[in-house]
Coordinates of C-alpha atoms and ligand atoms in Angstrom, one line a residue:
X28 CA -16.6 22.3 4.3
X29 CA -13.4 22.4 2.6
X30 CA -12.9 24.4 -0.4
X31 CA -12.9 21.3 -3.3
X32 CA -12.4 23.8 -6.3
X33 CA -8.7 25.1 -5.9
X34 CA -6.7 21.9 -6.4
X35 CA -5.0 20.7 -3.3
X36 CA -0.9 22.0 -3.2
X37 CA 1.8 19.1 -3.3
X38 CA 4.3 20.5 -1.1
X39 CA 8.0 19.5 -1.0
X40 CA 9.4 19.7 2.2
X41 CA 13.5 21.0 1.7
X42 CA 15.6 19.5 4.2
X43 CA 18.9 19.9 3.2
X44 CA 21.6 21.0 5.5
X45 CA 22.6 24.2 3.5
X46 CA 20.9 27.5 1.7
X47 CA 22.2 26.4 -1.4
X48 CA 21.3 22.9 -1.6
X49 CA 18.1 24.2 -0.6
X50 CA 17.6 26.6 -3.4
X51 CA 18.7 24.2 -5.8
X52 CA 16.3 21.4 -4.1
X53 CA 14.1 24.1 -4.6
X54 CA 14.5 24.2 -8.8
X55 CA 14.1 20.3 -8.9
X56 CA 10.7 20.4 -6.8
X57 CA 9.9 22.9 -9.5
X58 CA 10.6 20.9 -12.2
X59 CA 9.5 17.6 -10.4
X60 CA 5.9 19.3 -10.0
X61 CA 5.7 19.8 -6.9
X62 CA 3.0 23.3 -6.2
X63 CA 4.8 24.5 -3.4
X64 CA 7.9 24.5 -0.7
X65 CA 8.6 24.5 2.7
X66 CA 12.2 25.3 3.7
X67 CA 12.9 23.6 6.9
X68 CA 15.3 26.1 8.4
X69 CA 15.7 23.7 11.8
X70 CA 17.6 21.4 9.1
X71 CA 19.9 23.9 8.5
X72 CA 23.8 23.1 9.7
X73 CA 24.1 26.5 10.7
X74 CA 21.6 28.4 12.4
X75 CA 20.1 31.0 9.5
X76 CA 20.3 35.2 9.3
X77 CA 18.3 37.3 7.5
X78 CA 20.9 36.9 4.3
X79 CA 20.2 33.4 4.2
X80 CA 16.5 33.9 4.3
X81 CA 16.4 36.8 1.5
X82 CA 18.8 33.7 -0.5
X83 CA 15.6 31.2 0.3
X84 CA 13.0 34.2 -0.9
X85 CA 14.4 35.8 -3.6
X86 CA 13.2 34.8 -7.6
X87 CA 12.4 31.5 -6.2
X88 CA 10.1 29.1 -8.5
X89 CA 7.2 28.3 -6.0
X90 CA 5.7 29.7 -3.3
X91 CA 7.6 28.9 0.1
X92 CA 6.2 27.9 3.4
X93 CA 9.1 29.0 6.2
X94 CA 8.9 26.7 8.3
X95 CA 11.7 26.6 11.8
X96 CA 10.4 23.4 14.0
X97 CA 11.5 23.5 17.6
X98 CA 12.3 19.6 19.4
X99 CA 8.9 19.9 21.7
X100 CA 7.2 19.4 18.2
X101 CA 9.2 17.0 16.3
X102 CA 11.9 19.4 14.6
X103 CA 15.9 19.4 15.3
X104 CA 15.4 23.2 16.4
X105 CA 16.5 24.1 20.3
X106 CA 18.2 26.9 20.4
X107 CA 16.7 30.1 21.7
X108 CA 12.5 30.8 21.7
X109 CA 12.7 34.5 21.0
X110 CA 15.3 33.4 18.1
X111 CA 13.4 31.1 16.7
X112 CA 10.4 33.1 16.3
X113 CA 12.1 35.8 15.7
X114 CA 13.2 34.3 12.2
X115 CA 9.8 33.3 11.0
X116 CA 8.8 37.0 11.8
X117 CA 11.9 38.2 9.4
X118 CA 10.9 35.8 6.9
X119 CA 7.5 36.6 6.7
X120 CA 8.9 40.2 6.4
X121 CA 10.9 38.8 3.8
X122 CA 8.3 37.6 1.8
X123 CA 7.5 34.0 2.6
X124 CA 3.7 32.9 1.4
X125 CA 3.3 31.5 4.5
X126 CA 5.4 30.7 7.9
X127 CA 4.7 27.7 10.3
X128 CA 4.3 28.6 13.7
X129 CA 3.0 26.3 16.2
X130 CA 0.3 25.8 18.4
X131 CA 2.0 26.1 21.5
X132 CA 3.7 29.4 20.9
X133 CA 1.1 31.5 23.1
X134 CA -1.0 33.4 20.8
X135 CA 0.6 37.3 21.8
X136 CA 4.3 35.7 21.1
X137 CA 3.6 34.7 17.6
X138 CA 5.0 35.9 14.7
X139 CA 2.7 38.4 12.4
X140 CA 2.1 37.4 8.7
X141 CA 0.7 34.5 6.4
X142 CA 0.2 31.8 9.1
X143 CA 0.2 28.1 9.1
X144 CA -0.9 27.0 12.2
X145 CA -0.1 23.6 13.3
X146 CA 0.4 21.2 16.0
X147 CA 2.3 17.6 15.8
X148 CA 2.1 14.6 18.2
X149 CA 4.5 11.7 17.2
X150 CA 3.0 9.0 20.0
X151 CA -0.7 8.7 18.6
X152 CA -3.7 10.3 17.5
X153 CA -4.3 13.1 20.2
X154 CA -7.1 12.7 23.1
X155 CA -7.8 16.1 22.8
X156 CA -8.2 16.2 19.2
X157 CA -11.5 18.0 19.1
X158 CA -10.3 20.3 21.4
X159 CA -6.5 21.2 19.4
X160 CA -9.1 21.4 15.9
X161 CA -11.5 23.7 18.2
X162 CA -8.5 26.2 19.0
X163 CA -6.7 25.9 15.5
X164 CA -10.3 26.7 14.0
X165 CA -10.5 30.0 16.5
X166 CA -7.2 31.5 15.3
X167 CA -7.3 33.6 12.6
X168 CA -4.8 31.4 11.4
X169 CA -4.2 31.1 7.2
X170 CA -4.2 27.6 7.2
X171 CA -4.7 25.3 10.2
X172 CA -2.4 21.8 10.3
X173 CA -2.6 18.5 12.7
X174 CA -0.5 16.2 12.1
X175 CA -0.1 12.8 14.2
X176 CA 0.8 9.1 14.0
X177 CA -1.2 6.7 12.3
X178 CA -1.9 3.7 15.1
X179 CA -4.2 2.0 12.1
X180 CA -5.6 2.8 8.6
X181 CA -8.5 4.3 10.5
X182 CA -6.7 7.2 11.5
X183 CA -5.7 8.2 8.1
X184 CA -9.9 8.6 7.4
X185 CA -10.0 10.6 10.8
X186 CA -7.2 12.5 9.6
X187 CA -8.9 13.0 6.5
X188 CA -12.6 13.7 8.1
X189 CA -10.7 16.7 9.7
X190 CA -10.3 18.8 6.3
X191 CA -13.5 17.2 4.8
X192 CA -15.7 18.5 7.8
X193 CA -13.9 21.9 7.7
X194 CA -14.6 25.6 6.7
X195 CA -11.0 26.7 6.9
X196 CA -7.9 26.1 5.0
X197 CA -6.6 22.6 6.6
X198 CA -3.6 20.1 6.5
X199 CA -4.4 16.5 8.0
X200 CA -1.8 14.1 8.1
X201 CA -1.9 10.8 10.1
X202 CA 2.3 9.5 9.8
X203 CA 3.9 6.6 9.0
X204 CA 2.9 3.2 7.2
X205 CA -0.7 3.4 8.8
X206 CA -1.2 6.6 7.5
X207 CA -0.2 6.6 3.6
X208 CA -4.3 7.2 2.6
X209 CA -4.7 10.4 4.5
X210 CA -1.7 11.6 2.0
X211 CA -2.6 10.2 -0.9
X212 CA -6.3 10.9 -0.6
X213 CA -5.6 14.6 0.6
X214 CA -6.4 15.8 -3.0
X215 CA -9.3 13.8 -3.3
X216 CA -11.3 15.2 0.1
X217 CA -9.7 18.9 -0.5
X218 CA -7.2 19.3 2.0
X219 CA -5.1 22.4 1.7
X220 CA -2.3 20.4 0.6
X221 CA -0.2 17.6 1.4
X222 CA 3.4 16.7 1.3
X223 CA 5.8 14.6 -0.7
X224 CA 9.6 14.2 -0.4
X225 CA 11.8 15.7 -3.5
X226 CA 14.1 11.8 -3.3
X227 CA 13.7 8.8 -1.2
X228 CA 15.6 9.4 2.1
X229 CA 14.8 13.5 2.2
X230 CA 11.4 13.0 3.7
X231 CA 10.6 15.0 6.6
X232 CA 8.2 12.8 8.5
X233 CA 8.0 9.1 8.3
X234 CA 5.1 8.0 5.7
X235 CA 6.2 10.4 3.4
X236 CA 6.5 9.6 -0.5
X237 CA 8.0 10.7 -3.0
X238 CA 6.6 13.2 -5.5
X239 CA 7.5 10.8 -8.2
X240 CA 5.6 8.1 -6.2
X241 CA 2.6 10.7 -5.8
X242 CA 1.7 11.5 -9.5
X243 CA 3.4 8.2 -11.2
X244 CA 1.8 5.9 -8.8
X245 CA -1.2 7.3 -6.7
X246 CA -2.5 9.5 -9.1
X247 CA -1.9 12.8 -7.4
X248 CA -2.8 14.9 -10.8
X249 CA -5.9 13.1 -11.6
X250 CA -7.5 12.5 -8.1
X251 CA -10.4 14.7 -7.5
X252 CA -13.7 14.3 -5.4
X253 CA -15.0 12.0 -7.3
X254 CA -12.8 9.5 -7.2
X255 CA -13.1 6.2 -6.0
X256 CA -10.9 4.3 -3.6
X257 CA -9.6 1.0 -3.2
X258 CA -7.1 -0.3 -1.5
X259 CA -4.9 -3.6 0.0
X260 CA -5.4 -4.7 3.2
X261 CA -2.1 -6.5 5.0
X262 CA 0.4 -6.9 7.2
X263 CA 3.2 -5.9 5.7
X264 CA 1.9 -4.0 2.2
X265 CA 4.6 -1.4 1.8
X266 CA 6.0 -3.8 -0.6
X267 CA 3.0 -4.6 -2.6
X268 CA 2.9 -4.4 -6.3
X269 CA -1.0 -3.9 -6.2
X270 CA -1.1 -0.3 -5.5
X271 CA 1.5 -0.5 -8.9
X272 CA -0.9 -2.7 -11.2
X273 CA -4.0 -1.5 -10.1
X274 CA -3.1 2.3 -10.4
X275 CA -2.3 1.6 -14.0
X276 CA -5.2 -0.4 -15.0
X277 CA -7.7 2.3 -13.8
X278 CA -5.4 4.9 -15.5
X279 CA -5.5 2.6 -18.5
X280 CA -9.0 2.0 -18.6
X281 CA -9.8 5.5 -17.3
X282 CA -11.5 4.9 -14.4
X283 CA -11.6 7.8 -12.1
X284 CA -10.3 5.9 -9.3
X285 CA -7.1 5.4 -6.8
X286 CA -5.5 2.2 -4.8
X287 CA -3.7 2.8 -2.0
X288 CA -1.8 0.3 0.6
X289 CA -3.8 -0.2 4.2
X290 CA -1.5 -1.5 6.7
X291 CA -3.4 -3.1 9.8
X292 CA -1.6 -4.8 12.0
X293 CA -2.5 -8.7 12.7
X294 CA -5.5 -9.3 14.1
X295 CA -9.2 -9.7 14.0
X296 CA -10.1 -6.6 16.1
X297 CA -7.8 -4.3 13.9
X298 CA -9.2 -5.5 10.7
X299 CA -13.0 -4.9 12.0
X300 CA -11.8 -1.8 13.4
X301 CA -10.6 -0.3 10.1
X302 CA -14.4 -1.4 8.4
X303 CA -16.4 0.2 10.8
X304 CA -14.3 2.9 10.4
X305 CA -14.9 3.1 6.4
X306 CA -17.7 5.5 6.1
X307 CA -19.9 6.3 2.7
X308 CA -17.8 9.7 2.7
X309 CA -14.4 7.7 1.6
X310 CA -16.3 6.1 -1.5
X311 CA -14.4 2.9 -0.9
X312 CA -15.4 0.5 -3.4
X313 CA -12.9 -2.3 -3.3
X314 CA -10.5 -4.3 -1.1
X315 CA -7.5 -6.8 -1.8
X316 CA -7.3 -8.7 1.5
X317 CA -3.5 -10.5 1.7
X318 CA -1.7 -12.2 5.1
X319 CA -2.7 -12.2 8.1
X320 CA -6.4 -10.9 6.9
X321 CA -8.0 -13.2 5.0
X322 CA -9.9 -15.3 7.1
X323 CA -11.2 -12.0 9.0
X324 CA -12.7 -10.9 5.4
X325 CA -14.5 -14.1 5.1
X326 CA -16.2 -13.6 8.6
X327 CA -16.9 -9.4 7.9
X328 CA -18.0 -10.5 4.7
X329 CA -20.4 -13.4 6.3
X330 CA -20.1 -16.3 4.4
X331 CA -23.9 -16.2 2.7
X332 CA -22.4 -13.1 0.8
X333 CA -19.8 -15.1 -0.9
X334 CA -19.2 -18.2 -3.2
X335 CA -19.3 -21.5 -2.4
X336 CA -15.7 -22.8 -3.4
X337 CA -14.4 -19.1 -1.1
X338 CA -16.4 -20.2 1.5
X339 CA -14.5 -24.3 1.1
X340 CA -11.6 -22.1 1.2
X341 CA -12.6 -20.0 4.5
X342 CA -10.3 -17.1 3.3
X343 CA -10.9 -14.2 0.7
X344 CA -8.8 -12.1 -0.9
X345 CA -11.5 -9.5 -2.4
X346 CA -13.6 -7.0 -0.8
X347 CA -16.4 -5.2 -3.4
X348 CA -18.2 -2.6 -1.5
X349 CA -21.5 -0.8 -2.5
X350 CA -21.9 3.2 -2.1
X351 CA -24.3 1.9 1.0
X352 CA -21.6 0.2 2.5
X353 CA -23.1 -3.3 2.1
X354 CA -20.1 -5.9 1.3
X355 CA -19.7 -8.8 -1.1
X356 CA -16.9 -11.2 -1.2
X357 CA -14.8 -13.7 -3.0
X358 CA -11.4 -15.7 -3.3
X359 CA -9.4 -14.9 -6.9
X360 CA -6.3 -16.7 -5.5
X361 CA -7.8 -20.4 -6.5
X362 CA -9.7 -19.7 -10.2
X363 CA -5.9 -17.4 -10.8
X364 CA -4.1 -20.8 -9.9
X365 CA -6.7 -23.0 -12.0
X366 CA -6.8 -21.2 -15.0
X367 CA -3.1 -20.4 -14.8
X368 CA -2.8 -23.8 -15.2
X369 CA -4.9 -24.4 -17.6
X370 CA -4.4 -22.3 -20.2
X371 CA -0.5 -23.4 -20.0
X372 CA -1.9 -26.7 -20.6
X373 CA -4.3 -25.7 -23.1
X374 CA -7.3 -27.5 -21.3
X375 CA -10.6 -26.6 -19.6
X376 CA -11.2 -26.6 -15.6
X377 CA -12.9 -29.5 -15.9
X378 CA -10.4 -31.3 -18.1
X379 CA -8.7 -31.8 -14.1
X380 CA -11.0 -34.4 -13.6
X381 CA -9.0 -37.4 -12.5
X382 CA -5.5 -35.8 -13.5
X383 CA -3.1 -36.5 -10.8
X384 CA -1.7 -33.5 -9.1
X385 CA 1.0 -33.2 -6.3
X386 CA 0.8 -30.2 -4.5
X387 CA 3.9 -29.0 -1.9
X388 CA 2.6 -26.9 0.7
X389 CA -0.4 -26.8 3.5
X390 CA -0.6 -23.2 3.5
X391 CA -2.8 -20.2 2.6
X392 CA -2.1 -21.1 -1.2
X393 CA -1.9 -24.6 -0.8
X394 CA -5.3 -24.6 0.8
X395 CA -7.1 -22.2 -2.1
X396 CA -5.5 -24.6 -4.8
X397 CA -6.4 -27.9 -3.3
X398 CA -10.2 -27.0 -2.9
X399 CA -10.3 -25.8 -6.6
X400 CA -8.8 -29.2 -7.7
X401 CA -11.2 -31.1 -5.5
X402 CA -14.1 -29.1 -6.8
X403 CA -12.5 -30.1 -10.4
X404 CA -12.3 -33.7 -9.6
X405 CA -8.6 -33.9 -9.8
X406 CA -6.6 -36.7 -7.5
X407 CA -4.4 -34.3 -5.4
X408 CA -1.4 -35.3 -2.7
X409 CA -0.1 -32.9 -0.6
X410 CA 3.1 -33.1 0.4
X411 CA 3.9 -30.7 3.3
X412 CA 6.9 -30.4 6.0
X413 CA 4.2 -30.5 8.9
X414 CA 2.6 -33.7 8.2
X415 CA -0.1 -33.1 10.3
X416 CA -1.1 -30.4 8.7
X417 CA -1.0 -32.1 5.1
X418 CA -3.1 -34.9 6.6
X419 CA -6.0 -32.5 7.9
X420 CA -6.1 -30.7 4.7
X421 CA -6.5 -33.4 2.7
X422 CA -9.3 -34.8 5.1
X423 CA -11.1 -31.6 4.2
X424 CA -11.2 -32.1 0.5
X425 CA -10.4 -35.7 -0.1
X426 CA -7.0 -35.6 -1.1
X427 CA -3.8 -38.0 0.0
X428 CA -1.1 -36.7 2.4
X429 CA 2.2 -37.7 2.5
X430 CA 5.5 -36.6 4.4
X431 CA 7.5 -33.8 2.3
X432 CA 10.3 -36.4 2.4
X433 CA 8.1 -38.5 -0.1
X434 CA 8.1 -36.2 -3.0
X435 CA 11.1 -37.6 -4.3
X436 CA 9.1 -40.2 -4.7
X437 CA 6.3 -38.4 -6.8
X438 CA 4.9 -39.7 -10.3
X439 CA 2.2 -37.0 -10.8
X440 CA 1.9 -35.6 -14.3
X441 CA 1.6 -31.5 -12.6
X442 CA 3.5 -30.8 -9.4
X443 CA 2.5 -27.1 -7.6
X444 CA 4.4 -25.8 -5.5
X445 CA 2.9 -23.9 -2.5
X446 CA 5.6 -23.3 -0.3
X447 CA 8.2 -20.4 -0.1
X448 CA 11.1 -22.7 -0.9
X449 CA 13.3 -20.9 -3.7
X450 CA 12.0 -17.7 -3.1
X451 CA 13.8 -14.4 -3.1
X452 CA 16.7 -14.4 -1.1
X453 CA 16.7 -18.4 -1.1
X454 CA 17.0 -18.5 -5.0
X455 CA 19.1 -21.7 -5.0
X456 CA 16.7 -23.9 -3.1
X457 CA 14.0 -26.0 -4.5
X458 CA 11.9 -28.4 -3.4
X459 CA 11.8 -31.3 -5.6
X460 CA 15.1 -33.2 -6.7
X461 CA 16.0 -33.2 -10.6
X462 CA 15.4 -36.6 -11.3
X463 CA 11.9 -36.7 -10.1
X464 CA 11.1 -34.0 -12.4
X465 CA 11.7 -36.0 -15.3
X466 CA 9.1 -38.3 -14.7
X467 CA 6.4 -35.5 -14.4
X468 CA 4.5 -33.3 -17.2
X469 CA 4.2 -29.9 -15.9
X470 CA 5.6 -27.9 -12.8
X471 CA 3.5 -25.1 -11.4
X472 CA 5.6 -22.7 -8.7
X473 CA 3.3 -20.5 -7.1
X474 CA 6.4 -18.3 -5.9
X475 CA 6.5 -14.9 -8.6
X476 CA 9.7 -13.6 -6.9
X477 CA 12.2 -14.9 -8.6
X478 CA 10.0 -15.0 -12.0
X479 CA 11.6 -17.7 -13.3
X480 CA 12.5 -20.2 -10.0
X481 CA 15.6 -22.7 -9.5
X482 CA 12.6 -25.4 -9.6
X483 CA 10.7 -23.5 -13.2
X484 CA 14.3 -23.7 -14.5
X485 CA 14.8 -27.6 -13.9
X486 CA 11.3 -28.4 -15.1
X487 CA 12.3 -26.6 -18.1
X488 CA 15.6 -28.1 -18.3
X489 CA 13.9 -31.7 -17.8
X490 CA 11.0 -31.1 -20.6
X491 CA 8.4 -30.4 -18.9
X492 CA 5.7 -27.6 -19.5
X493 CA 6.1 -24.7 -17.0
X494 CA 3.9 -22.4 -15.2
X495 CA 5.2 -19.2 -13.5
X496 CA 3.7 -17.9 -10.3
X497 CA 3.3 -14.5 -12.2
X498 CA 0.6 -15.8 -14.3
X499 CA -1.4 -16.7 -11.1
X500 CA -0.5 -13.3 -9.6
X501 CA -1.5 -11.1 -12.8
X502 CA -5.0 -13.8 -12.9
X503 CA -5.6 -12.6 -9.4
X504 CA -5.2 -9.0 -9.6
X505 CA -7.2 -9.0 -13.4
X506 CA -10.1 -10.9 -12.0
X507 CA -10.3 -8.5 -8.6
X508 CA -9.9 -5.5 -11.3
X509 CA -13.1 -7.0 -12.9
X510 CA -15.4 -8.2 -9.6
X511 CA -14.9 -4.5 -8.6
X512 CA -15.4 -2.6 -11.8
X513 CA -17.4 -4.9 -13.9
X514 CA -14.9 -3.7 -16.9
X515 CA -12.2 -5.4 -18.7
X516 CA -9.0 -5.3 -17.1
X517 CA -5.9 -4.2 -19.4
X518 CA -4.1 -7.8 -18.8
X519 CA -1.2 -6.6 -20.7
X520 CA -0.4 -3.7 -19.4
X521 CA -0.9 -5.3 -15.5
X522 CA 2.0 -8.0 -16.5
X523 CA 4.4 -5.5 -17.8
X524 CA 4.0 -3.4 -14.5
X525 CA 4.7 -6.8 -12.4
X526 CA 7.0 -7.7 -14.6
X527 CA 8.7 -4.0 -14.3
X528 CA 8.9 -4.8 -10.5
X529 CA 10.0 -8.2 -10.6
X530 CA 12.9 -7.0 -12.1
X531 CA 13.8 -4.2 -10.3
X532 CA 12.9 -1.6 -13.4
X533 CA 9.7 0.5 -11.1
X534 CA 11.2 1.5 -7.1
Ligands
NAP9 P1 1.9 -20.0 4.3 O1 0.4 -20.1 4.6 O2 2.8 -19.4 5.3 O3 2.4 -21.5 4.0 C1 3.7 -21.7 3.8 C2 3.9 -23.2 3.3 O4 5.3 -23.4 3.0 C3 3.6 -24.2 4.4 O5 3.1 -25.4 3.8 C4 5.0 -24.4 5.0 O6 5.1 -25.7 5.7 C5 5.9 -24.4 3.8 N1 7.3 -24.0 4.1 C6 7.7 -22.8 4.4 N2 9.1 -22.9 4.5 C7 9.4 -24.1 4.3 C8 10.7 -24.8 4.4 N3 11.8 -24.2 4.6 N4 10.7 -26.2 4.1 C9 9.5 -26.8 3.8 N5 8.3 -26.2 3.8 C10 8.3 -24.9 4.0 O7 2.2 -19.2 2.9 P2 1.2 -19.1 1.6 O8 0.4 -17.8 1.8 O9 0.5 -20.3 1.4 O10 2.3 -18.8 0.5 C11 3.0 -19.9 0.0 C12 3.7 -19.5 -1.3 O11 2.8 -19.0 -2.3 C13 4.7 -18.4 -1.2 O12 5.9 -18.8 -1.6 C14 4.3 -17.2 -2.0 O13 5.3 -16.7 -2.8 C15 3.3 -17.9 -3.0 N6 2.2 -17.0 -3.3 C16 1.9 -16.8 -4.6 C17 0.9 -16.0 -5.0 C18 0.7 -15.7 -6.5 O14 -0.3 -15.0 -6.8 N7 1.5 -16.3 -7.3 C19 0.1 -15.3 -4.1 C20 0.4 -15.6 -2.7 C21 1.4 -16.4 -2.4 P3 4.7 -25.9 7.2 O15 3.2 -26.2 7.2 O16 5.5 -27.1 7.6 O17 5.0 -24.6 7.9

């Protein structure tokens, strides 16, 4: 097994295009934290000599992996073999803690000294995995590294099974998207280190994040083998503020635990896929579920395993697991709505009863909203661009459907808005004209990007009460935070990080 006691290294790789911007990239990794470098000579403009190399090796700040990728294995390198290796052999000479030398170089050509040994495939996970771990494991090797693409989250835990199962010194990375847990959970399951890029745009394999992005974010400094992990499931996430707010709460609340983004592609197979792959090993404990995966959480789940107003819905957006796997479900998007609304109205849930409501929208959100307001009694119309669509919903939960052309006509006291009109880039848009808004009491837009909406801005403008899609979207991520942890989730602080995003304060 993996040696769990030395803390994991944080490399940076340095891929500027000269020895000096290298050095000095070298300082700022320093300072940034970072454990360790790795000087990509292939980056270099001009091929590098031995007085470059003693320039790299000299007084430097951290130790320095030499590293001089040829094409075949993802590098920029392809010039001459007997060059190439050539220079790792100088710079070993020269001092460098370690030199990357690749698989493929037949064992009697390779370079002598402090060896990384590693082997890179950019199209997938390899067939013959077993077989490239079985030779990396023979060599007498320093450190042994695989690194290929990510096809699914599930081949960031293979990737990070590799080091876990292994008696030797080992980097497993699975690239891109698919891939961020097997770098962000590298500390956790003792790999020998992982990698993190020095600034957004230097990153030397796609995937990579930033160290900032590392410790600020995903908890590099904290993660141990204990932690927990949790994580959102979607299609796209790399945009998701829950890795963000969730991070901080458990830092907050001092939960030994880490959240990190899942991508899995649309999809019922590559959903189940990714849960059978999700061993007791990863400690998993929790799951936010978003587009296009909702639905296939409500069947994994199975329905008797989750409540009956999330089961109305047929969708969830929570995943709790057990430490024996077994799974328990539920929907925070429609009580975060409910009570949004309710507590800018100052009532109770069930002060809905017989309230009329007009909602905009037949979608995901429409659909969690309008079953909480049947459940509450409320008299709901849903007023939705594909009628059809508004009419079968509000069959399902004994609402009114009307044409989206009709809400000019609306006399509600609340209007919600569940559709994307007005958000981010469409700013100006809105979906309900100005006069109708004076005749209602309070406007609900779901949308939290723009935080304050043209349509929040003309409710206010017209007198009515407001409700921002933030509060729903800081109600759903608190009450997840508390169905996994069973502990009070810092609200506060959870706002102020959405908040920070909204308005472009936290990359
Ligand atoms: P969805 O399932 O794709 O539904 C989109 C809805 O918007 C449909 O009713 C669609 O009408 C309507 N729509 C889209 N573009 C339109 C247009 N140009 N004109 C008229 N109608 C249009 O999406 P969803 O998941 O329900 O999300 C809806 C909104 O909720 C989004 O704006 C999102 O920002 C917000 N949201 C908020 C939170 C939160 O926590 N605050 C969480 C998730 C989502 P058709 O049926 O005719 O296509």
């Amino acid at each position: 097994m993996s040696d769990t006691t030395s803390k994991p290294a944080l490399i940076v790789p340095l891929t500027q295009s000269t020895v000096g911007e290298m050095r000095s990239a070298m300082r700022q990794s320093a300072e940034a934290g970072a454990d360790m470098v790795e000087c990509r000579l292939d980056y270099l403009a001009n091929p590098p000599d031995e007085t470059d190399l003693k320039s790299l090796l000299e007084g430097n700040p951290l130790p320095v992996i030499v590293t001089y990728r040829p094409k075949r294995q993802g590098g920029r390198f392809d010039g001459d073999e007997s060059e190439r290796l050539k220079i790792l052999a100088a710079a070993a000479g020269l001092g460098a803690d370690y030199i990357d030398v690749e698989l493929d170089v037949p064992p009697a050509s390779r370079p002598k000294g402090p060896t990384i040994l590693s082997h890179h495939d950019f199209a997938g996970k390899p067939a013959d995995l077993d077989k490239i771990i079985a030779e990396l494991e023979a060599s007498d090797a320093d450190v042994c590294k695989i690194v290929f693409a990510a096809n699914g989250p599930e081949d960031a835990l293979a990737a990070l099974d590799l080091f876990r199962k292994s008696d030797r010194p080992m980097i497993s990375l699975a690239m891109g998207e698919a891939g961020l847990a097997s770098r962000i959970l590298a500390g956790k399951f003792g790999a020998f280190g992982t990698f993190a890029s020095l600034t957004p745009g230097e990153e030397s394999a796609p995937g990579q994040l930033t160290i900032a992005r590392m410790k600020n974010i995903y908890r590099w400094d904290s993660a141990g083998p204990a932690t927990e992990v949790y994580g959102v499931i979607g299609c796209p996430v790399a945009h998701s503020m829950s890795p963000a707010i969730h991070n901080s709460a458990f830092g907050e609340t001092g939960i030994d635990a880490v959240y990190v983004p899942l991508l899995i592609e649309p999809g019922a197979e590559n959903f189940n896929r990714f849960m059978e792959a999700v061993a007791p090993w990863t400690d998993m404990r929790g799951l936010s579920v978003t587009i296009p995966h909702k639905e296939n959480a409500l069947v994994r789940v199975g329905a008797e395993k989750i409540d009956e107003l999330s089961r109305q819905i047929g969708a969830i957006n929570t995943i709790a697991i057990t430490p024996d796997g077994s799974l328990s479900g539920t929907n925070t998007d429609y009580a975060a709505a409910i009570d949004a609304l309710c507590a800018a109205m100052g009532i109770k849930r069930n002060d809905l009863s017989g309230r009329r409501v007009a909602v905009i929208g037949a979608g995901g959100v429409a659909r969690a909203i309008v079953a909480a307001l049947s459940h509450y009694n409320a008299e709901t119309t849903i007023y939705n661009r594909t009628f059809t669509r508004a009419e079968k919903l509000a069959d399902e939960f004994g609402a009114k459907a009307q044409p989206i052309d009709e809400v000019s006509e609306i006399s509600s006291e609340i209007i919600i808005n569940c559709t994307s009109i007005g958000m981010h880039p469409n700013v100006n848009d809105t979906p309900v004209p100005t006069d109708t808004l004076a005749r209602v009491k309070v406007v609900f837009d779901t949308i939290y990007n723009p935080i304050q909406t043209r349509l929040l801005r003309e409710a206010s403008d017209a007198g009515c009460m407001t409700v921002s899609g933030v509060d729903m979207f800081v109600n759903q991520a608190v009450a997840q935070f508390e169905f996994w942890t069973g502990t009070k989730a810092p609200r506060d602080l959870m706002r102020k990080v959405v908040v920070r995003h909204l308005t472009g304060q936290e990359k």
